[in-house]
PDB file of C-alpha atoms in Angstrom:
ATOM      1  CA  MET A   9      46.361-104.476  62.427  1.00 47.00           C
ATOM      2  CA  THR A  10      43.271-102.621  61.452  1.00 49.00           C
ATOM      3  CA  SER A  11      42.656-100.169  58.601  1.00 48.00           C
ATOM      4  CA  GLN A  12      40.800 -96.944  58.823  1.00 51.00           C
ATOM      5  CA  PRO A  13      37.580 -96.581  56.756  1.00 51.00           C
ATOM      6  CA  PRO A  14      37.677 -94.042  53.838  1.00 51.00           C
ATOM      7  CA  PRO A  15      36.745 -90.548  54.817  1.00 51.00           C
ATOM      8  CA  PRO A  16      33.157 -89.496  54.021  1.00 51.00           C
ATOM      9  CA  PRO A  17      32.627 -87.171  51.031  1.00 49.00           C
ATOM     10  CA  GLN A  18      33.027 -83.528  51.766  1.00 48.00           C
ATOM     11  CA  SER A  19      29.888 -81.519  52.322  1.00 46.00           C
ATOM     12  CA  GLY A  20      28.490 -80.021  49.077  1.00 44.00           C
ATOM     13  CA  ALA A  21      30.473 -82.296  46.751  1.00 47.00           C
ATOM     14  CA  GLN A  22      28.553 -83.187  43.527  1.00 58.00           C
ATOM     15  CA  ALA A  23      28.849 -85.908  40.886  1.00 72.00           C
ATOM     16  CA  VAL A  24      30.582 -84.984  37.620  1.00 81.00           C
ATOM     17  CA  PRO A  25      27.882 -84.168  34.990  1.00 86.00           C
ATOM     18  CA  THR A  26      27.755 -86.340  31.858  1.00 88.00           C
ATOM     19  CA  CYS A  27      25.976 -85.943  28.532  1.00 88.00           C
ATOM     20  CA  TYR A  28      22.381 -87.125  28.700  1.00 88.00           C
ATOM     21  CA  ARG A  29      22.839 -88.978  25.408  1.00 88.00           C
ATOM     22  CA  HIS A  30      26.364 -90.214  26.052  1.00 89.00           C
ATOM     23  CA  PRO A  31      26.697 -91.070  29.775  1.00 88.00           C
ATOM     24  CA  ASP A  32      30.407 -91.864  29.399  1.00 87.00           C
ATOM     25  CA  ARG A  33      31.292 -88.308  28.363  1.00 87.00           C
ATOM     26  CA  GLU A  34      31.966 -85.622  30.945  1.00 85.00           C
ATOM     27  CA  THR A  35      30.599 -82.180  30.086  1.00 86.00           C
ATOM     28  CA  TYR A  36      29.826 -78.894  31.743  1.00 82.00           C
ATOM     29  CA  VAL A  37      27.727 -77.426  28.902  1.00 87.00           C
ATOM     30  CA  ARG A  38      23.940 -77.421  29.212  1.00 86.00           C
ATOM     31  CA  CYS A  39      21.137 -76.999  26.695  1.00 86.00           C
ATOM     32  CA  GLN A  40      19.771 -73.449  26.799  1.00 83.00           C
ATOM     33  CA  ARG A  41      16.165 -74.720  26.700  1.00 83.00           C
ATOM     34  CA  CYS A  42      15.976 -77.871  28.821  1.00 85.00           C
ATOM     35  CA  GLU A  43      19.278 -77.456  30.742  1.00 84.00           C
ATOM     36  CA  ARG A  44      20.328 -81.046  30.163  1.00 88.00           C
ATOM     37  CA  PRO A  45      24.093 -81.561  29.893  1.00 89.00           C
ATOM     38  CA  ILE A  46      25.277 -82.043  26.309  1.00 87.00           C
ATOM     39  CA  CYS A  47      28.616 -83.081  24.871  1.00 89.00           C
ATOM     40  CA  PRO A  48      30.211 -81.468  21.769  1.00 86.00           C
ATOM     41  CA  ASP A  49      28.610 -84.068  19.463  1.00 85.00           C
ATOM     42  CA  CYS A  50      25.141 -83.148  20.762  1.00 86.00           C
ATOM     43  CA  MET A  51      25.558 -79.380  20.704  1.00 82.00           C
ATOM     44  CA  ARG A  52      23.482 -77.497  18.130  1.00 83.00           C
ATOM     45  CA  GLU A  53      24.093 -73.816  17.478  1.00 79.00           C
ATOM     46  CA  ALA A  54      21.226 -71.617  18.690  1.00 74.00           C
ATOM     47  CA  ALA A  55      20.571 -67.886  18.761  1.00 68.00           C
ATOM     48  CA  VAL A  56      22.089 -67.881  22.246  1.00 68.00           C
ATOM     49  CA  GLY A  57      24.407 -70.697  23.299  1.00 76.00           C
ATOM     50  CA  HIS A  58      23.682 -74.274  22.313  1.00 82.00           C
ATOM     51  CA  GLN A  59      20.680 -76.601  22.329  1.00 86.00           C
ATOM     52  CA  CYS A  60      20.265 -80.373  22.366  1.00 87.00           C
ATOM     53  CA  PRO A  61      18.958 -82.190  19.239  1.00 85.00           C
ATOM     54  CA  GLU A  62      15.501 -82.769  20.756  1.00 84.00           C
ATOM     55  CA  CYS A  63      14.985 -79.099  21.581  1.00 83.00           C
ATOM     56  CA  VAL A  64      16.125 -78.063  18.107  1.00 80.00           C
ATOM     57  CA  ARG A  65      13.629 -80.504  16.549  1.00 80.00           C
ATOM     58  CA  ASP A  66      10.794 -79.415  18.834  1.00 76.00           C
ATOM     59  CA  GLY A  67      11.568 -75.769  18.185  1.00 70.00           C
ATOM     60  CA  GLY A  68      11.326 -76.368  14.428  1.00 60.00           C
ATOM     61  CA  ARG A  69       7.835 -77.766  14.884  1.00 60.00           C
ATOM     62  CA  GLU A  70       6.768 -74.652  16.745  1.00 53.00           C
ATOM     63  CA  VAL A  71       7.911 -72.250  14.006  1.00 52.00           C
ATOM     64  CA  PRO A  72       4.941 -71.407  11.719  1.00 57.00           C
ATOM     65  CA  GLN A  73       5.481 -72.566   8.158  1.00 64.00           C
ATOM     66  CA  ALA A  74       5.526 -69.894   5.450  1.00 74.00           C
ATOM     67  CA  ARG A  75       2.285 -69.810   3.477  1.00 80.00           C
ATOM     68  CA  ALA A  76       1.312 -68.701   0.004  1.00 84.00           C
ATOM     69  CA  THR A  77      -0.924 -65.645  -0.284  1.00 86.00           C
ATOM     70  CA  PHE A  78      -4.112 -67.670  -0.673  1.00 90.00           C
ATOM     71  CA  GLY A  79      -3.149 -70.753   1.319  1.00 85.00           C
ATOM     72  CA  GLY A  80      -0.893 -73.716   0.817  1.00 82.00           C
ATOM     73  CA  ALA A  81       2.815 -73.979   1.463  1.00 86.00           C
ATOM     74  CA  ALA A  82       5.041 -71.178   0.221  1.00 87.00           C
ATOM     75  CA  VAL A  83       6.486 -71.806  -3.240  1.00 90.00           C
ATOM     76  CA  ALA A  84      10.171 -71.130  -3.772  1.00 90.00           C
ATOM     77  CA  VAL A  85      10.459 -72.991  -7.071  1.00 93.00           C
ATOM     78  CA  PRO A  86       7.333 -73.237  -9.292  1.00 95.00           C
ATOM     79  CA  ARG A  87       7.627 -76.985  -9.812  1.00 96.00           C
ATOM     80  CA  VAL A  88       4.070 -77.452 -11.103  1.00 97.00           C
ATOM     81  CA  THR A  89       4.620 -74.859 -13.830  1.00 98.00           C
ATOM     82  CA  TRP A  90       7.832 -76.537 -14.947  1.00 98.00           C
ATOM     83  CA  THR A  91       6.198 -79.970 -14.834  1.00 98.00           C
ATOM     84  CA  LEU A  92       3.340 -78.788 -17.043  1.00 98.00           C
ATOM     85  CA  LEU A  93       5.790 -77.240 -19.489  1.00 97.00           C
ATOM     86  CA  ILE A  94       7.753 -80.479 -19.699  1.00 97.00           C
ATOM     87  CA  LEU A  95       4.616 -82.590 -20.177  1.00 97.00           C
ATOM     88  CA  ASN A  96       3.422 -80.367 -23.016  1.00 97.00           C
ATOM     89  CA  VAL A  97       6.801 -80.499 -24.737  1.00 96.00           C
ATOM     90  CA  LEU A  98       7.008 -84.284 -24.356  1.00 96.00           C
ATOM     91  CA  ALA A  99       3.506 -84.679 -25.787  1.00 96.00           C
ATOM     92  CA  TYR A 100       4.477 -82.498 -28.721  1.00 95.00           C
ATOM     93  CA  GLY A 101       7.541 -84.654 -29.241  1.00 94.00           C
ATOM     94  CA  ALA A 102       5.249 -87.686 -29.455  1.00 94.00           C
ATOM     95  CA  GLU A 103       3.198 -85.825 -32.068  1.00 92.00           C
ATOM     96  CA  VAL A 104       6.341 -85.154 -34.108  1.00 91.00           C
ATOM     97  CA  LEU A 105       7.251 -88.844 -34.068  1.00 92.00           C
ATOM     98  CA  ARG A 106       3.752 -90.253 -34.680  1.00 91.00           C
ATOM     99  CA  PRO A 107       1.401 -87.370 -35.462  1.00 85.00           C
ATOM    100  CA  ASP A 108      -1.581 -89.246 -36.869  1.00 87.00           C
ATOM    101  CA  GLU A 109      -1.678 -91.926 -34.196  1.00 92.00           C
ATOM    102  CA  VAL A 110      -1.266 -89.535 -31.231  1.00 93.00           C
ATOM    103  CA  VAL A 111      -3.782 -86.959 -32.449  1.00 92.00           C
ATOM    104  CA  GLN A 112      -6.414 -89.523 -33.436  1.00 93.00           C
ATOM    105  CA  ARG A 113      -6.201 -91.307 -30.095  1.00 94.00           C
ATOM    106  CA  PHE A 114      -5.838 -88.410 -27.652  1.00 96.00           C
ATOM    107  CA  ALA A 115      -7.307 -85.269 -29.250  1.00 95.00           C
ATOM    108  CA  MET A 116     -10.614 -83.830 -28.080  1.00 95.00           C
ATOM    109  CA  TRP A 117     -13.434 -85.408 -30.078  1.00 94.00           C
ATOM    110  CA  SER A 118     -16.973 -84.854 -28.890  1.00 94.00           C
ATOM    111  CA  LEU A 119     -18.418 -88.029 -30.326  1.00 93.00           C
ATOM    112  CA  GLY A 120     -15.556 -90.076 -28.905  1.00 94.00           C
ATOM    113  CA  VAL A 121     -16.144 -88.644 -25.420  1.00 95.00           C
ATOM    114  CA  HIS A 122     -19.858 -89.317 -25.781  1.00 93.00           C
ATOM    115  CA  MET A 123     -18.996 -92.956 -26.528  1.00 93.00           C
ATOM    116  CA  GLY A 124     -16.889 -93.269 -23.378  1.00 94.00           C
ATOM    117  CA  GLU A 125     -13.434 -92.033 -24.335  1.00 96.00           C
ATOM    118  CA  TRP A 126     -13.228 -89.694 -21.336  1.00 96.00           C
ATOM    119  CA  TRP A 127      -9.464 -89.369 -21.354  1.00 97.00           C
ATOM    120  CA  ARG A 128      -9.725 -87.032 -24.342  1.00 97.00           C
ATOM    121  CA  LEU A 129     -11.081 -84.312 -22.057  1.00 97.00           C
ATOM    122  CA  ILE A 130      -7.637 -84.001 -20.431  1.00 97.00           C
ATOM    123  CA  THR A 131      -5.138 -85.475 -22.893  1.00 97.00           C
ATOM    124  CA  SER A 132      -6.232 -83.045 -25.603  1.00 96.00           C
ATOM    125  CA  ALA A 133      -5.038 -80.159 -23.405  1.00 96.00           C
ATOM    126  CA  PHE A 134      -1.453 -81.424 -23.710  1.00 97.00           C
ATOM    127  CA  LEU A 135      -1.499 -81.691 -27.506  1.00 95.00           C
ATOM    128  CA  HIS A 136      -1.020 -78.924 -30.056  1.00 93.00           C
ATOM    129  CA  SER A 137      -1.317 -78.357 -33.746  1.00 89.00           C
ATOM    130  CA  PRO A 138       1.240 -80.810 -35.213  1.00 84.00           C
ATOM    131  CA  PRO A 139       4.176 -79.801 -37.413  1.00 81.00           C
ATOM    132  CA  PRO A 140       4.806 -77.872 -39.586  1.00 79.00           C
ATOM    133  CA  SER A 141       2.844 -75.504 -37.299  1.00 81.00           C
ATOM    134  CA  PHE A 142       5.000 -74.489 -34.329  1.00 87.00           C
ATOM    135  CA  TRP A 143       3.491 -71.162 -33.270  1.00 90.00           C
ATOM    136  CA  HIS A 144       0.608 -72.901 -31.488  1.00 91.00           C
ATOM    137  CA  ILE A 145       2.707 -74.621 -28.818  1.00 94.00           C
ATOM    138  CA  LEU A 146       5.175 -71.723 -28.686  1.00 95.00           C
ATOM    139  CA  PHE A 147       2.478 -69.203 -27.782  1.00 94.00           C
ATOM    140  CA  ASN A 148       0.832 -71.414 -25.169  1.00 95.00           C
ATOM    141  CA  MET A 149       4.110 -72.380 -23.514  1.00 96.00           C
ATOM    142  CA  TRP A 150       5.290 -68.770 -23.524  1.00 96.00           C
ATOM    143  CA  ALA A 151       2.074 -67.753 -21.758  1.00 96.00           C
ATOM    144  CA  LEU A 152       2.458 -70.566 -19.215  1.00 97.00           C
ATOM    145  CA  TYR A 153       6.085 -69.566 -18.595  1.00 97.00           C
ATOM    146  CA  ALA A 154       5.152 -65.875 -18.247  1.00 96.00           C
ATOM    147  CA  ILE A 155       2.230 -66.071 -15.809  1.00 96.00           C
ATOM    148  CA  GLY A 156       2.396 -69.569 -14.346  1.00 96.00           C
ATOM    149  CA  PRO A 157       5.146 -68.977 -11.742  1.00 96.00           C
ATOM    150  CA  GLU A 158       3.483 -65.865 -10.307  1.00 95.00           C
ATOM    151  CA  LEU A 159       0.110 -67.577  -9.954  1.00 96.00           C
ATOM    152  CA  GLU A 160       1.700 -70.673  -8.439  1.00 96.00           C
ATOM    153  CA  ARG A 161       3.477 -68.551  -5.822  1.00 95.00           C
ATOM    154  CA  ARG A 162       0.249 -66.742  -4.953  1.00 94.00           C
ATOM    155  CA  LEU A 163      -2.010 -69.795  -4.867  1.00 95.00           C
ATOM    156  CA  GLY A 164       0.370 -72.544  -3.784  1.00 95.00           C
ATOM    157  CA  SER A 165       1.351 -75.498  -5.953  1.00 96.00           C
ATOM    158  CA  GLY A 166      -1.671 -77.692  -5.213  1.00 96.00           C
ATOM    159  CA  ARG A 167      -4.205 -74.956  -5.878  1.00 97.00           C
ATOM    160  CA  PHE A 168      -2.392 -73.885  -9.026  1.00 97.00           C
ATOM    161  CA  ALA A 169      -2.429 -77.444 -10.363  1.00 97.00           C
ATOM    162  CA  ALA A 170      -6.166 -77.672  -9.627  1.00 98.00           C
ATOM    163  CA  LEU A 171      -6.767 -74.344 -11.381  1.00 98.00           C
ATOM    164  CA  TYR A 172      -4.849 -75.407 -14.486  1.00 98.00           C
ATOM    165  CA  LEU A 173      -6.449 -78.842 -14.815  1.00 98.00           C
ATOM    166  CA  LEU A 174      -9.973 -77.614 -14.110  1.00 98.00           C
ATOM    167  CA  SER A 175      -9.552 -74.824 -16.678  1.00 98.00           C
ATOM    168  CA  ALA A 176      -8.326 -77.365 -19.224  1.00 98.00           C
ATOM    169  CA  LEU A 177     -11.303 -79.585 -18.412  1.00 98.00           C
ATOM    170  CA  GLY A 178     -13.686 -76.633 -18.665  1.00 98.00           C
ATOM    171  CA  GLY A 179     -12.397 -75.846 -22.143  1.00 97.00           C
ATOM    172  CA  SER A 180     -12.806 -79.462 -23.225  1.00 97.00           C
ATOM    173  CA  VAL A 181     -16.343 -79.647 -21.833  1.00 97.00           C
ATOM    174  CA  ALA A 182     -17.286 -76.533 -23.835  1.00 97.00           C
ATOM    175  CA  ILE A 183     -15.862 -78.181 -26.950  1.00 96.00           C
ATOM    176  CA  TYR A 184     -17.831 -81.333 -26.141  1.00 96.00           C
ATOM    177  CA  LEU A 185     -21.072 -79.383 -25.854  1.00 96.00           C
ATOM    178  CA  PHE A 186     -20.716 -76.876 -28.693  1.00 94.00           C
ATOM    179  CA  GLY A 187     -17.847 -78.057 -30.891  1.00 92.00           C
ATOM    180  CA  THR A 188     -16.552 -81.232 -32.443  1.00 91.00           C
ATOM    181  CA  SER A 189     -12.791 -81.672 -32.097  1.00 91.00           C
ATOM    182  CA  ALA A 190      -9.714 -79.700 -31.067  1.00 93.00           C
ATOM    183  CA  VAL A 191      -6.283 -79.883 -29.472  1.00 94.00           C
ATOM    184  CA  GLY A 192      -4.378 -77.363 -27.394  1.00 93.00           C
ATOM    185  CA  ALA A 193      -3.636 -76.009 -23.935  1.00 95.00           C
ATOM    186  CA  SER A 194      -5.378 -72.712 -24.584  1.00 94.00           C
ATOM    187  CA  GLY A 195      -8.358 -73.623 -22.412  1.00 95.00           C
ATOM    188  CA  ALA A 196      -5.975 -73.931 -19.468  1.00 97.00           C
ATOM    189  CA  ILE A 197      -4.047 -70.813 -20.525  1.00 97.00           C
ATOM    190  CA  TYR A 198      -7.219 -68.735 -20.768  1.00 97.00           C
ATOM    191  CA  GLY A 199      -8.151 -70.034 -17.329  1.00 97.00           C
ATOM    192  CA  LEU A 200      -4.832 -68.635 -16.086  1.00 97.00           C
ATOM    193  CA  PHE A 201      -5.665 -65.301 -17.738  1.00 97.00           C
ATOM    194  CA  GLY A 202      -8.933 -65.179 -15.821  1.00 97.00           C
ATOM    195  CA  ALA A 203      -7.163 -66.162 -12.604  1.00 97.00           C
ATOM    196  CA  LEU A 204      -4.569 -63.445 -13.100  1.00 96.00           C
ATOM    197  CA  PHE A 205      -7.341 -60.862 -13.330  1.00 97.00           C
ATOM    198  CA  VAL A 206      -9.060 -62.192 -10.182  1.00 97.00           C
ATOM    199  CA  VAL A 207      -5.823 -62.255  -8.176  1.00 96.00           C
ATOM    200  CA  ALA A 208      -4.895 -58.732  -9.295  1.00 95.00           C
ATOM    201  CA  ARG A 209      -8.296 -57.387  -8.218  1.00 94.00           C
ATOM    202  CA  ARG A 210      -8.198 -59.282  -4.923  1.00 94.00           C
ATOM    203  CA  LEU A 211      -4.787 -57.829  -4.056  1.00 92.00           C
ATOM    204  CA  GLY A 212      -5.764 -54.312  -5.095  1.00 92.00           C
ATOM    205  CA  TYR A 213      -3.504 -54.114  -8.158  1.00 91.00           C
ATOM    206  CA  ASP A 214      -4.341 -52.306 -11.386  1.00 90.00           C
ATOM    207  CA  ALA A 215      -5.942 -55.047 -13.517  1.00 88.00           C
ATOM    208  CA  ARG A 216      -6.485 -53.004 -16.672  1.00 91.00           C
ATOM    209  CA  GLY A 217      -3.463 -54.554 -18.357  1.00 90.00           C
ATOM    210  CA  VAL A 218      -4.861 -58.031 -17.736  1.00 90.00           C
ATOM    211  CA  LEU A 219      -8.232 -56.958 -19.141  1.00 92.00           C
ATOM    212  CA  TRP A 220      -6.511 -55.741 -22.305  1.00 94.00           C
ATOM    213  CA  LEU A 221      -4.668 -59.051 -22.552  1.00 90.00           C
ATOM    214  CA  ILE A 222      -7.898 -61.024 -22.214  1.00 92.00           C
ATOM    215  CA  GLY A 223      -9.790 -58.725 -24.591  1.00 93.00           C
ATOM    216  CA  ILE A 224      -7.174 -58.945 -27.357  1.00 92.00           C
ATOM    217  CA  ASN A 225      -7.014 -62.720 -27.128  1.00 91.00           C
ATOM    218  CA  VAL A 226     -10.801 -63.076 -27.141  1.00 91.00           C
ATOM    219  CA  VAL A 227     -10.984 -60.922 -30.286  1.00 92.00           C
ATOM    220  CA  LEU A 228      -8.289 -63.043 -31.944  1.00 88.00           C
ATOM    221  CA  THR A 229     -10.285 -66.126 -31.036  1.00 89.00           C
ATOM    222  CA  PHE A 230     -13.115 -64.996 -33.311  1.00 91.00           C
ATOM    223  CA  VAL A 231     -10.990 -63.284 -35.984  1.00 90.00           C
ATOM    224  CA  VAL A 232      -8.333 -65.917 -36.699  1.00 87.00           C
ATOM    225  CA  PRO A 233      -9.872 -68.849 -38.581  1.00 84.00           C
ATOM    226  CA  GLY A 234      -9.609 -72.393 -37.250  1.00 84.00           C
ATOM    227  CA  ILE A 235      -9.468 -71.479 -33.530  1.00 89.00           C
ATOM    228  CA  SER A 236     -11.868 -73.188 -31.137  1.00 90.00           C
ATOM    229  CA  TRP A 237     -13.751 -70.398 -29.407  1.00 93.00           C
ATOM    230  CA  GLN A 238     -15.441 -73.031 -27.255  1.00 94.00           C
ATOM    231  CA  GLY A 239     -12.163 -74.153 -25.699  1.00 95.00           C
ATOM    232  CA  HIS A 240     -10.954 -70.604 -25.107  1.00 96.00           C
ATOM    233  CA  LEU A 241     -14.130 -69.293 -23.504  1.00 96.00           C
ATOM    234  CA  GLY A 242     -14.811 -72.499 -21.583  1.00 97.00           C
ATOM    235  CA  GLY A 243     -11.360 -72.354 -20.016  1.00 97.00           C
ATOM    236  CA  LEU A 244     -11.655 -68.627 -19.302  1.00 97.00           C
ATOM    237  CA  VAL A 245     -14.978 -68.961 -17.492  1.00 97.00           C
ATOM    238  CA  THR A 246     -13.894 -72.029 -15.516  1.00 98.00           C
ATOM    239  CA  GLY A 247     -10.555 -70.544 -14.485  1.00 97.00           C
ATOM    240  CA  THR A 248     -12.182 -67.297 -13.383  1.00 97.00           C
ATOM    241  CA  ILE A 249     -14.720 -69.134 -11.214  1.00 98.00           C
ATOM    242  CA  VAL A 250     -12.113 -71.384  -9.603  1.00 98.00           C
ATOM    243  CA  ALA A 251      -9.701 -68.495  -8.977  1.00 97.00           C
ATOM    244  CA  ALA A 252     -12.463 -66.385  -7.432  1.00 97.00           C
ATOM    245  CA  GLY A 253     -13.271 -69.241  -5.062  1.00 96.00           C
ATOM    246  CA  PHE A 254      -9.615 -69.577  -4.086  1.00 96.00           C
ATOM    247  CA  ALA A 255      -8.911 -65.850  -3.731  1.00 96.00           C
ATOM    248  CA  TYR A 256     -12.053 -64.847  -1.864  1.00 95.00           C
ATOM    249  CA  ALA A 257     -12.349 -67.848   0.446  1.00 94.00           C
ATOM    250  CA  PRO A 258     -12.540 -66.646   4.075  1.00 93.00           C
ATOM    251  CA  PRO A 259      -9.339 -67.081   6.107  1.00 88.00           C
ATOM    252  CA  ARG A 260     -11.235 -69.226   8.592  1.00 89.00           C
ATOM    253  CA  ASN A 261     -11.515 -72.754   7.149  1.00 91.00           C
ATOM    254  CA  ARG A 262      -9.927 -71.472   3.950  1.00 93.00           C
ATOM    255  CA  THR A 263      -8.591 -74.840   2.811  1.00 94.00           C
ATOM    256  CA  LEU A 264     -11.926 -76.550   3.381  1.00 96.00           C
ATOM    257  CA  VAL A 265     -13.799 -73.884   1.418  1.00 96.00           C
ATOM    258  CA  GLN A 266     -11.308 -73.923  -1.449  1.00 96.00           C
ATOM    259  CA  THR A 267     -11.412 -77.706  -1.660  1.00 96.00           C
ATOM    260  CA  GLY A 268     -15.197 -77.622  -1.703  1.00 97.00           C
ATOM    261  CA  ILE A 269     -15.247 -75.061  -4.524  1.00 97.00           C
ATOM    262  CA  ALA A 270     -12.802 -77.036  -6.662  1.00 97.00           C
ATOM    263  CA  ALA A 271     -14.787 -80.232  -6.047  1.00 98.00           C
ATOM    264  CA  ALA A 272     -18.068 -78.495  -6.923  1.00 98.00           C
ATOM    265  CA  VAL A 273     -16.656 -77.215 -10.228  1.00 98.00           C
ATOM    266  CA  LEU A 274     -15.332 -80.686 -11.050  1.00 98.00           C
ATOM    267  CA  VAL A 275     -18.670 -82.316 -10.301  1.00 98.00           C
ATOM    268  CA  ALA A 276     -20.514 -79.708 -12.384  1.00 98.00           C
ATOM    269  CA  LEU A 277     -18.247 -80.323 -15.384  1.00 98.00           C
ATOM    270  CA  VAL A 278     -18.618 -84.082 -15.093  1.00 97.00           C
ATOM    271  CA  LEU A 279     -22.392 -83.773 -14.880  1.00 97.00           C
ATOM    272  CA  LEU A 280     -22.475 -81.617 -18.015  1.00 97.00           C
ATOM    273  CA  VAL A 281     -20.720 -84.366 -19.950  1.00 96.00           C
ATOM    274  CA  THR A 282     -22.722 -87.243 -18.494  1.00 96.00           C
ATOM    275  CA  MET A 283     -26.147 -85.604 -18.617  1.00 95.00           C
ATOM    276  CA  LEU A 284     -25.996 -83.712 -21.936  1.00 93.00           C
ATOM    277  CA  PRO A 285     -25.235 -84.837 -25.478  1.00 91.00           C
ATOM    278  CA  PRO A 286     -22.820 -82.973 -27.766  1.00 92.00           C
ATOM    279  CA  TYR A 287     -24.655 -80.235 -29.655  1.00 86.00           C
ATOM    280  CA  GLY A 288     -21.811 -79.205 -31.981  1.00 74.00           C
ATOM    281  CA  LEU A 289     -22.226 -79.343 -35.726  1.00 50.00           C
ATOM    282  CA  PRO A 290     -19.936 -81.665 -37.699  1.00 54.00           C
ATOM    283  CA  LEU A 291     -17.475 -78.954 -38.607  1.00 43.00           C
ATOM    284  CA  GLU A 292     -13.796 -79.407 -39.359  1.00 48.00           C
ATOM    285  CA  GLY A 293     -11.606 -79.844 -36.260  1.00 49.00           C
ATOM    286  CA  ALA A 294      -9.960 -76.788 -34.802  1.00 56.00           C
ATOM    287  CA  PHE A 295      -7.057 -76.069 -32.490  1.00 59.00           C
ATOM    288  CA  THR A 296      -7.193 -74.175 -29.200  1.00 65.00           C
TER     289      THR A 296
END
């Protein structure tokens, strides 16, 4: 007794499609981009139909990232501004607990910097007039809160951080050259004032209000006793220069140009401290 062989497959018959990631799963749905079969676990919602995980990932890479007005990633939350606020408040808390020790070790002191205590150029920008004076830190932190987020969104977080720190350093270098000692973030704050003016002009906004703000504060610098005019004007000039470099850098190679400008300002400030002695008279310390 013999058996008949199985009949051949019918003409046009095709194999059942399976998911390209899960070969044991039958599916009749295909990715809208690459047309590979995908099972329910691999389906990703798309504008039309579904896509596979690889196409969704590749498509995300192709979408241009949002940018700040003058370069850098777009800023949704001004994290640098909040970080600077927190650091200033924490430093002030240290002053409340141990005022003499903190101020003596970290305040700006020209002779100390000349003898190698370089950290004072930056740490002094996070200190303020110790208690019972509270208006000093309140004014500076209010100004940072008021204009910091807008500048950070326009410049990008990295550029804003560079602007703030370079302005603070510029104020300290001016104190080193023409003053004796001081504490305060006003050098950095005045740098933000100058940057706000530059950004307003670059974007075509009416900058007269910013000019009034700068003018009033400059007058107060010379009218109110005990304020370091060196720190205020040094920060203002430095911040204006850095902001102008950031705002007016050509779109082509913008990041390279902006980095070069920030580096050039940093090198210039360092050279001023290393090449020149402090010229300030031994006057009583001031706050900025």
